[in-house]
PDB file of C-alpha atoms in Angstrom:
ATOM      1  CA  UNK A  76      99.295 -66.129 -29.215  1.00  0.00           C
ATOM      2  CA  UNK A  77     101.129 -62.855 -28.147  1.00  0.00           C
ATOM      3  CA  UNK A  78     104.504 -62.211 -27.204  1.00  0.00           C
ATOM      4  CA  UNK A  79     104.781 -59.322 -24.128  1.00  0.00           C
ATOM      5  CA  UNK A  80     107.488 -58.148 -22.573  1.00  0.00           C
ATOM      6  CA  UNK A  81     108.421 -55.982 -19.686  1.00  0.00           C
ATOM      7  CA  UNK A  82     111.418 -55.649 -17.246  1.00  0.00           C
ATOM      8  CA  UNK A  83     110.419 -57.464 -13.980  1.00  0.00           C
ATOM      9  CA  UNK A  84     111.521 -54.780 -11.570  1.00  0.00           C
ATOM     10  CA  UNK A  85     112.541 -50.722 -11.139  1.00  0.00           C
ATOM     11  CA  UNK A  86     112.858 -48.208  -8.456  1.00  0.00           C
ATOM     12  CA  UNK A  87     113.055 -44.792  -8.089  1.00  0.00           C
ATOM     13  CA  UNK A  88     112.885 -41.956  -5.958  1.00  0.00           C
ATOM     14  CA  UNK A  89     109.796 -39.765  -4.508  1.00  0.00           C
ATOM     15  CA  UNK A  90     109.603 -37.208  -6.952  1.00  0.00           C
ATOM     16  CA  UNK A  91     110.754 -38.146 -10.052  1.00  0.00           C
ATOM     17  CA  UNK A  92     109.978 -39.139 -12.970  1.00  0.00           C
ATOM     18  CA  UNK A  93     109.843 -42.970 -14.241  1.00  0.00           C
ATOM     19  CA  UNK A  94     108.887 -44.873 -17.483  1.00  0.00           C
ATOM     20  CA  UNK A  95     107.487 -48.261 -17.656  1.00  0.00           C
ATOM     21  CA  UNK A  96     108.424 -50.143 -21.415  1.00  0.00           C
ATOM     22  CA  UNK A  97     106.350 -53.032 -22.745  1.00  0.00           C
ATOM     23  CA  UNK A  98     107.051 -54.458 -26.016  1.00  0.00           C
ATOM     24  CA  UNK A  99     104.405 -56.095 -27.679  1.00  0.00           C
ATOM     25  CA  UNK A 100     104.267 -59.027 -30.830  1.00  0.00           C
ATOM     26  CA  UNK A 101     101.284 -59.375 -31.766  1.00  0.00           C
ATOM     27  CA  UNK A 102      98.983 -60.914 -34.797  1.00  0.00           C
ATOM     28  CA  UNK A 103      96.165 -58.369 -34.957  1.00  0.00           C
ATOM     29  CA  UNK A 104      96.813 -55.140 -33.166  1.00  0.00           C
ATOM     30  CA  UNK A 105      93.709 -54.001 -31.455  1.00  0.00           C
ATOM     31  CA  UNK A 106      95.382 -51.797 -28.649  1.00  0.00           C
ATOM     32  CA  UNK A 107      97.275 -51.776 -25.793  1.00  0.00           C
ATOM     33  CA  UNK A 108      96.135 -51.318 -22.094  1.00  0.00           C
ATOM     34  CA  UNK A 109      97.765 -50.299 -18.842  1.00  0.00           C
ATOM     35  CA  UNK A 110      96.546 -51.631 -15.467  1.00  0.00           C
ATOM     36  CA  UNK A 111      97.597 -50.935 -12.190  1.00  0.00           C
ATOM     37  CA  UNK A 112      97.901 -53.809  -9.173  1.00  0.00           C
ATOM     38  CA  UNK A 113      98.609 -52.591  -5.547  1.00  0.00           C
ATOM     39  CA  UNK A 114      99.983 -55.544  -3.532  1.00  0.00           C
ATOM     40  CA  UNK A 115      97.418 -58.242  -2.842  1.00  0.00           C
ATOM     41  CA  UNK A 116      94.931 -56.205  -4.385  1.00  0.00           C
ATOM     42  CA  UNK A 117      93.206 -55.916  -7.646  1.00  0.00           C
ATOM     43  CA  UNK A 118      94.354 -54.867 -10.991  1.00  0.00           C
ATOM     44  CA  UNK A 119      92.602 -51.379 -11.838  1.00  0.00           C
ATOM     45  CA  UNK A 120      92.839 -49.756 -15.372  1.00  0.00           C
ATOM     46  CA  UNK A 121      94.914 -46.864 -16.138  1.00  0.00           C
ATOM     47  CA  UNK A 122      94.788 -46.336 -19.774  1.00  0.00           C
ATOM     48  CA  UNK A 123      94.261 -47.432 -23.388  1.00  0.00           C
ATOM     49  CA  UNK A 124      96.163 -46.663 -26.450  1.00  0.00           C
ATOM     50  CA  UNK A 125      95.396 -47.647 -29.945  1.00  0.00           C
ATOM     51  CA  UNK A 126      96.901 -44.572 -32.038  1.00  0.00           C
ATOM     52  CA  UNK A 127     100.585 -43.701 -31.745  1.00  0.00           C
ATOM     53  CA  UNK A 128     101.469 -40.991 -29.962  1.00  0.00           C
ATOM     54  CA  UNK A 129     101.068 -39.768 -25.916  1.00  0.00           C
ATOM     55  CA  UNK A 130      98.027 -39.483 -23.887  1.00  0.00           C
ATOM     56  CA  UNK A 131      98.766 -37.882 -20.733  1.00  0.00           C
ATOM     57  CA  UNK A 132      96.061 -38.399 -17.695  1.00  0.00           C
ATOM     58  CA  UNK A 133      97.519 -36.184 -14.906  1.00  0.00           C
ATOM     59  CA  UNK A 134     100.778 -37.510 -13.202  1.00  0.00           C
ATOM     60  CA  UNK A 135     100.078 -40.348 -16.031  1.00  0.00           C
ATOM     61  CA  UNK A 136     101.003 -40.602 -19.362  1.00  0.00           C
ATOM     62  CA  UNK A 137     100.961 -44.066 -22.039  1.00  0.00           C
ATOM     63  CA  UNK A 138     102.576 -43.811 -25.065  1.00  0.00           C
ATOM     64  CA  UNK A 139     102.759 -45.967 -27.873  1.00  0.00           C
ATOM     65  CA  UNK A 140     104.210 -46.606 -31.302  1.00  0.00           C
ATOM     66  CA  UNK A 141     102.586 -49.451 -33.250  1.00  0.00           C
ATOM     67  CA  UNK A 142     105.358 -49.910 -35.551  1.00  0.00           C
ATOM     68  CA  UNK A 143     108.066 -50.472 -33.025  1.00  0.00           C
ATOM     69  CA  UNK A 144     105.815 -52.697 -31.309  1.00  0.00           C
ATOM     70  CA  UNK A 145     106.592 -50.582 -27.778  1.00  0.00           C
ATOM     71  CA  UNK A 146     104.444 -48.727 -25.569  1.00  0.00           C
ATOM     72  CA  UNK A 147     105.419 -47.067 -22.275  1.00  0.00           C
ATOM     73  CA  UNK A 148     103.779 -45.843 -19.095  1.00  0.00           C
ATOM     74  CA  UNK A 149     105.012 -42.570 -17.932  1.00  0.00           C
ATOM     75  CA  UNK A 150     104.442 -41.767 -14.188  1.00  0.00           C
ATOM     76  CA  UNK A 151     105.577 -37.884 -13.233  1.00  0.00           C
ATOM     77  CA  UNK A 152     106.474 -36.116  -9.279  1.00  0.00           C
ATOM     78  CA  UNK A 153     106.313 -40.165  -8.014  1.00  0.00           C
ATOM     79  CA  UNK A 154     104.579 -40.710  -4.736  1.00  0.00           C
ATOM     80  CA  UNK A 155     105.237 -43.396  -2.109  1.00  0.00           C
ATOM     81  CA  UNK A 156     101.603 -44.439  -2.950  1.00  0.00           C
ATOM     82  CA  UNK A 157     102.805 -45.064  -6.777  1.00  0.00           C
ATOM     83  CA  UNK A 158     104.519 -48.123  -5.350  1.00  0.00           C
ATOM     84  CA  UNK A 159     103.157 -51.138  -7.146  1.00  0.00           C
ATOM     85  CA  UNK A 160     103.079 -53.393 -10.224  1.00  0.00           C
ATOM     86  CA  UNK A 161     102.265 -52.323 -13.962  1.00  0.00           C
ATOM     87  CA  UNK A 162     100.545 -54.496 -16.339  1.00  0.00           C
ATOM     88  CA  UNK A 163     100.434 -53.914 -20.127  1.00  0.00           C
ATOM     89  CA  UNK A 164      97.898 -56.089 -22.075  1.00  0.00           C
ATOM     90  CA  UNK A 165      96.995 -56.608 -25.284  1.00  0.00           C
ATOM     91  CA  UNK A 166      93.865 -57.989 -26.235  1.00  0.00           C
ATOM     92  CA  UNK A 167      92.699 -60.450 -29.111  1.00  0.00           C
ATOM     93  CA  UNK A 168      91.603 -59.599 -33.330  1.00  0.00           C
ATOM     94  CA  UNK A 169      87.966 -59.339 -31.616  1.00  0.00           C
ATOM     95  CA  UNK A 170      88.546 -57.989 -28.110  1.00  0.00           C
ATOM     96  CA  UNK A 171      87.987 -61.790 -26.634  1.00  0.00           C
ATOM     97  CA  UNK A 172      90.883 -62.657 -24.867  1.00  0.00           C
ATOM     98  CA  UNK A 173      93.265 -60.911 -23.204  1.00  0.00           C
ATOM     99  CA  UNK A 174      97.553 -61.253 -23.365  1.00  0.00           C
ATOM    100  CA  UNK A 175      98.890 -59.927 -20.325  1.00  0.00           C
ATOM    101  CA  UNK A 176     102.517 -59.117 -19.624  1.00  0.00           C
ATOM    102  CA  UNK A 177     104.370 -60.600 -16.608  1.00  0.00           C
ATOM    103  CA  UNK A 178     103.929 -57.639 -14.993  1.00  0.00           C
ATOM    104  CA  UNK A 179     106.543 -54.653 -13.802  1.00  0.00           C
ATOM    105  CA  UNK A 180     106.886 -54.239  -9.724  1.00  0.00           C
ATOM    106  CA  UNK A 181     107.923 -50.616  -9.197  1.00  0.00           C
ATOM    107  CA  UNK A 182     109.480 -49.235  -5.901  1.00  0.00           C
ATOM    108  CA  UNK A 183     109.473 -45.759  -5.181  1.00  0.00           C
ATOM    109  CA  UNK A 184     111.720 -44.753  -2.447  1.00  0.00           C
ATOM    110  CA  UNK A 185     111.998 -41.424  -0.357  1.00  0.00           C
TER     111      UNK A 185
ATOM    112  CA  UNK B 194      78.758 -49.663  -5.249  1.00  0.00           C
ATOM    113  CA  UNK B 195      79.642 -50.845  -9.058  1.00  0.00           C
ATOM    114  CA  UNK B 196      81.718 -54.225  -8.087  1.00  0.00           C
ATOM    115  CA  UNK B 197      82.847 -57.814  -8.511  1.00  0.00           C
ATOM    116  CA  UNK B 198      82.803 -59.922  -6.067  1.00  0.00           C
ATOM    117  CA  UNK B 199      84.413 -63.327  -5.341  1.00  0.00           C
ATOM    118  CA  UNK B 200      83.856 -65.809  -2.784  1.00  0.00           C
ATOM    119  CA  UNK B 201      85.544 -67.529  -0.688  1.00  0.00           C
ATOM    120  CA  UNK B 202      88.839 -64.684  -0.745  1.00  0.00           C
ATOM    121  CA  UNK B 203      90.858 -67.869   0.285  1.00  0.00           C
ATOM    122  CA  UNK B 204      90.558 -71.482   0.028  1.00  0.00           C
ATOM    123  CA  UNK B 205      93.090 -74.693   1.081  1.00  0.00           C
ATOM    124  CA  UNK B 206      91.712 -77.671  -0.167  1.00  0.00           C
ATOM    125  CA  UNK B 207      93.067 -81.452  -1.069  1.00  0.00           C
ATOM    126  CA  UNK B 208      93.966 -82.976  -3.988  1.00  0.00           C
ATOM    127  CA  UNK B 209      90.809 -83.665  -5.729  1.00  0.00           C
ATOM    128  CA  UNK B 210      88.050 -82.423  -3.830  1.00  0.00           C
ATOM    129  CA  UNK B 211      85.124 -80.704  -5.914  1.00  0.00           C
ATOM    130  CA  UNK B 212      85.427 -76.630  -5.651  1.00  0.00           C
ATOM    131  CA  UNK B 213      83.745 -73.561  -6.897  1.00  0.00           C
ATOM    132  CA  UNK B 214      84.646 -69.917  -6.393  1.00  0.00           C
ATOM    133  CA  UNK B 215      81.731 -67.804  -7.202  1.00  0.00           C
ATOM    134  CA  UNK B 216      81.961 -64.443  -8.917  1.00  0.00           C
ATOM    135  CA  UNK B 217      78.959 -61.673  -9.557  1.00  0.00           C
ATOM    136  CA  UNK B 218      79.068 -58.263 -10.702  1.00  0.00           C
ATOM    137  CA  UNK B 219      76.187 -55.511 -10.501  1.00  0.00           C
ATOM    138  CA  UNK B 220      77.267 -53.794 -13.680  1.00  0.00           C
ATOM    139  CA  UNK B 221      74.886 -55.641 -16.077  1.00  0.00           C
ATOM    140  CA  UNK B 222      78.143 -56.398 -18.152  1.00  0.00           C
ATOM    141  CA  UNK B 223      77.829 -58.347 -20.948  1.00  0.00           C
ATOM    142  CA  UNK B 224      81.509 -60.037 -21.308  1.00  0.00           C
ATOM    143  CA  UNK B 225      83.161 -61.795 -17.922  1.00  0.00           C
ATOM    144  CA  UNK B 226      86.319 -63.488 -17.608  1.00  0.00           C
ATOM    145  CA  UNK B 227      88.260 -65.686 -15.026  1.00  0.00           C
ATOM    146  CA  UNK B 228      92.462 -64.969 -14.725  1.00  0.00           C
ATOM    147  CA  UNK B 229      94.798 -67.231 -12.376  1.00  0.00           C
ATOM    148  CA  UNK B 230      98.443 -64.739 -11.952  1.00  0.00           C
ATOM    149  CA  UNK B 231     101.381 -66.962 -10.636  1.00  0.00           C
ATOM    150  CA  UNK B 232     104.684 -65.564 -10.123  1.00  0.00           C
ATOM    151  CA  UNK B 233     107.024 -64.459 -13.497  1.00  0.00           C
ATOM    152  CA  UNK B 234     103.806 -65.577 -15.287  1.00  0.00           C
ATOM    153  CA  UNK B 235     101.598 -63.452 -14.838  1.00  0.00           C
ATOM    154  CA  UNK B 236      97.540 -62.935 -15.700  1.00  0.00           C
ATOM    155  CA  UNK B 237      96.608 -65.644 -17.763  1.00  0.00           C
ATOM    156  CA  UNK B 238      93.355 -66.093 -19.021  1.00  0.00           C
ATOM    157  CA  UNK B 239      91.128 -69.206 -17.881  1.00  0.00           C
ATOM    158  CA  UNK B 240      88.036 -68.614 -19.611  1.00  0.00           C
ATOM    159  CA  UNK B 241      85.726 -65.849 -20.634  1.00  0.00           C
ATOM    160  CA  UNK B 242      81.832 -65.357 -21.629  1.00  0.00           C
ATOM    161  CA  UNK B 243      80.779 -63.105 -24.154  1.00  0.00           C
ATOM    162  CA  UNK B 244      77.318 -63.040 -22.669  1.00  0.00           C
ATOM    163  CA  UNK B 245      74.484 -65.112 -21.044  1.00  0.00           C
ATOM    164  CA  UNK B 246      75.456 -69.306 -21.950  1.00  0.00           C
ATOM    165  CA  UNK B 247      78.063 -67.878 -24.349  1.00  0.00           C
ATOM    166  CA  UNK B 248      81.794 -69.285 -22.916  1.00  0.00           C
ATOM    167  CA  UNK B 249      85.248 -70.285 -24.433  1.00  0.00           C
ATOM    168  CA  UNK B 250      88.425 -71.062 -23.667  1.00  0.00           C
ATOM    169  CA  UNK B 251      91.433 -68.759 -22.900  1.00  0.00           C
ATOM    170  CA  UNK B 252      94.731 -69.373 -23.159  1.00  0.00           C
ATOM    171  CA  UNK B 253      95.077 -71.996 -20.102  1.00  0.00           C
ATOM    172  CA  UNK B 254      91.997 -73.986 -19.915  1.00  0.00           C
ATOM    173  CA  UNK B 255      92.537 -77.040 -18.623  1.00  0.00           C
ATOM    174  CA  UNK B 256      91.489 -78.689 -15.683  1.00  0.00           C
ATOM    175  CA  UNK B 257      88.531 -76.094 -14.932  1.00  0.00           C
ATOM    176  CA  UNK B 258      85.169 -75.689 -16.000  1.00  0.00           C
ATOM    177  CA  UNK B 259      82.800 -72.366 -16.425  1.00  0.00           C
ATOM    178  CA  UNK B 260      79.180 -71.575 -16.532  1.00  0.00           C
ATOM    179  CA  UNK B 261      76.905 -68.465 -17.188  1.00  0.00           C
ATOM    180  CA  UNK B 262      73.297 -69.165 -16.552  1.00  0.00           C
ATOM    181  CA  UNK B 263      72.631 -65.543 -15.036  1.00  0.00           C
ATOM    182  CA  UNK B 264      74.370 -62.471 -16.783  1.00  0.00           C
ATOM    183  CA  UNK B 265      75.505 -61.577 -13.484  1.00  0.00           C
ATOM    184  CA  UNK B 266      77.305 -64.514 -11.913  1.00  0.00           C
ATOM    185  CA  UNK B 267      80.196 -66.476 -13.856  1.00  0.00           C
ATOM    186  CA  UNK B 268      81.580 -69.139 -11.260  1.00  0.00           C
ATOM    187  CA  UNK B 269      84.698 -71.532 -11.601  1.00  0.00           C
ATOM    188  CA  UNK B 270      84.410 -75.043 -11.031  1.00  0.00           C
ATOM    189  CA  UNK B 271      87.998 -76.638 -10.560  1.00  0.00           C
ATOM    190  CA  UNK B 272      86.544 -80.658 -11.059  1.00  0.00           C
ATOM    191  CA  UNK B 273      89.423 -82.100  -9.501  1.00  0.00           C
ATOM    192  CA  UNK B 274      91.424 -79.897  -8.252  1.00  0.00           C
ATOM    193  CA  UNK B 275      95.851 -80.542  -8.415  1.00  0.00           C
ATOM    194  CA  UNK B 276      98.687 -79.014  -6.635  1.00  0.00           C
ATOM    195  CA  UNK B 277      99.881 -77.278  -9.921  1.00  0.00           C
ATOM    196  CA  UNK B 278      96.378 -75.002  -9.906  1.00  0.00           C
ATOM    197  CA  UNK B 279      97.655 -73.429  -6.372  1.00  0.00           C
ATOM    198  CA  UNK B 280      97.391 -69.662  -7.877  1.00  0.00           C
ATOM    199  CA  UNK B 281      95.921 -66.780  -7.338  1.00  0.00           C
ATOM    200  CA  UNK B 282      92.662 -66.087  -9.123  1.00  0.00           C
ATOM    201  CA  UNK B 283      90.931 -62.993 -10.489  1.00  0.00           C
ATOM    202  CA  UNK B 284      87.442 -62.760 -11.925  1.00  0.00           C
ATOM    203  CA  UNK B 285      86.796 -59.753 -14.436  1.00  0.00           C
ATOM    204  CA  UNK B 286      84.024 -58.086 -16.222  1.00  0.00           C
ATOM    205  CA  UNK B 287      83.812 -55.455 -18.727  1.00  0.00           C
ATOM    206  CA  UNK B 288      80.843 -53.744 -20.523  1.00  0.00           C
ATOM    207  CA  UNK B 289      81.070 -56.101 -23.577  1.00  0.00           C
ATOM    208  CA  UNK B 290      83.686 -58.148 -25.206  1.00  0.00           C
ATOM    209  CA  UNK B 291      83.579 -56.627 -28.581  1.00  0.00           C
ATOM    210  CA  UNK B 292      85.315 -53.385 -28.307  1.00  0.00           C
ATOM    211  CA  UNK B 293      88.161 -51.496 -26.146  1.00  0.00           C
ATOM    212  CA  UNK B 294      86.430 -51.706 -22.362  1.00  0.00           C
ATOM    213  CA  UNK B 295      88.320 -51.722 -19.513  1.00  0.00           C
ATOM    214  CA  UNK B 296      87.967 -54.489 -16.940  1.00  0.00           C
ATOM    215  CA  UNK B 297      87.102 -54.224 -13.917  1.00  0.00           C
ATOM    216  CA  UNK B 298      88.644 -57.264 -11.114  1.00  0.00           C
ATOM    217  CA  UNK B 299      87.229 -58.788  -8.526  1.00  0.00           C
ATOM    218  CA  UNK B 300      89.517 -58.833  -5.300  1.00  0.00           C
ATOM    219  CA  UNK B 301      90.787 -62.324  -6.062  1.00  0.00           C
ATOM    220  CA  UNK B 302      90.962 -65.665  -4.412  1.00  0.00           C
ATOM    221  CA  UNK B 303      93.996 -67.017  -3.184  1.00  0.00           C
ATOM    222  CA  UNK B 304      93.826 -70.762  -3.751  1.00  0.00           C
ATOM    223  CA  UNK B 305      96.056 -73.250  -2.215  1.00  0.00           C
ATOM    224  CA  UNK B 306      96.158 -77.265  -3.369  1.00  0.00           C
ATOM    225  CA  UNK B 307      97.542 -79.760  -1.091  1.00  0.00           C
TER     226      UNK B 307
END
């Protein structure tokens, strides 16, 4: 199986700037994705990384570094609306199954 | 409207009584996948289908039961259902289980054992 980590829970303040860890042990690295998961809703995709480096997407950015095993989520000028929980995943040698982390709840406060 | 749906949205049931929570998507998505997410745990991954009668295991199996007989509906079947499979459960789909897709979640079906 996989081994994923993230810290359970962060806040911060309207406006600033926040970054999301996951750490990742893995046998078979085929990538690392980033989902998003309002409160009692659905998880919806934010971004995949499979090279090392950053990709920014607007106020979003993932990074990741496949020989530390780490990837974070970088969320710029936070918004009330930015308020929810972060899920890394990896998935399987052959894009199968899927190893999601336990998930990081983030509070943004005015 | 590209979706996945999920019936029923909640469900209390007894100790062993037969259920099934549907799920359909109108994607024409090849690879489909059932999560439960409980507290500190997590998504954790039920089962999954590749494709039309094409289905294996995840990582915590037991106690339900899948099928795919149309590429567009991949229900749940909990047998005999327990207390400890109280959860919150998401169906997924994704253009095809072979490469780097995103999935895309159903709204999820709270599920409550007594």
């Amino acid at each position: 199986g996989q081994n994923i980590d993230q810290p359970t829970e962060m806040t911060a303040t309207e406006g600033a700037i926040v970054q999301i860890n996951c750490t990742y042990q893995t046998s078979g690295f085929n990538g690392l994705f980033w989902y998003q998961q309002h409160a009692g809703e659905a998880p919806t995709f934010l971004s995949y990384n499979v090279l090392d480096g950053l990709e920014e997407k607007g106020r979003f950015s993932s990074f990741l570094s496949r020989s530390k095993g780490y990837s974070y989520l970088l969320l710029k000028e936070l918004q009330m609306k930015d308020s929810a929980s972060y899920l890394c995943a990896v998935p399987s040698y052959n894009f199968n199954k899927f190893y999601f982390g336990s998930g990081t709840k983030l509070n943004v406060k005015p | 409207e590209a979706q996945v749906t999920q019936n029923p949205r909640y469900l209390i049931t007894v100790t062993g009584k037969k259920l099934t929570v549907t799920c359909s998507q109108n994607m024409n998505h090849e690879y489909m996948s059932w999560y439960r997410q409980d507290p500190g745990l997590g998504l954790r991954q039920i089962y999954y289908s590749m494709n039309v009668e094409v289905t294996d295991k995840g990582d915590v199996p037991e106690g339900y039961k899948v099928s795919r007989k149309e590429k567009r509906n991949f229900p749940l079947i909990l047998e005999s259902p327990s207390p400890n499979q109280t959860s919150l459960y998401f169906c997924a789909s994704s253009l095809s289980g072979t490469g780097a897709y995103e999935q895309y979640f159903g709204p999820g079906t709270r599920l409550t054992v007594t």
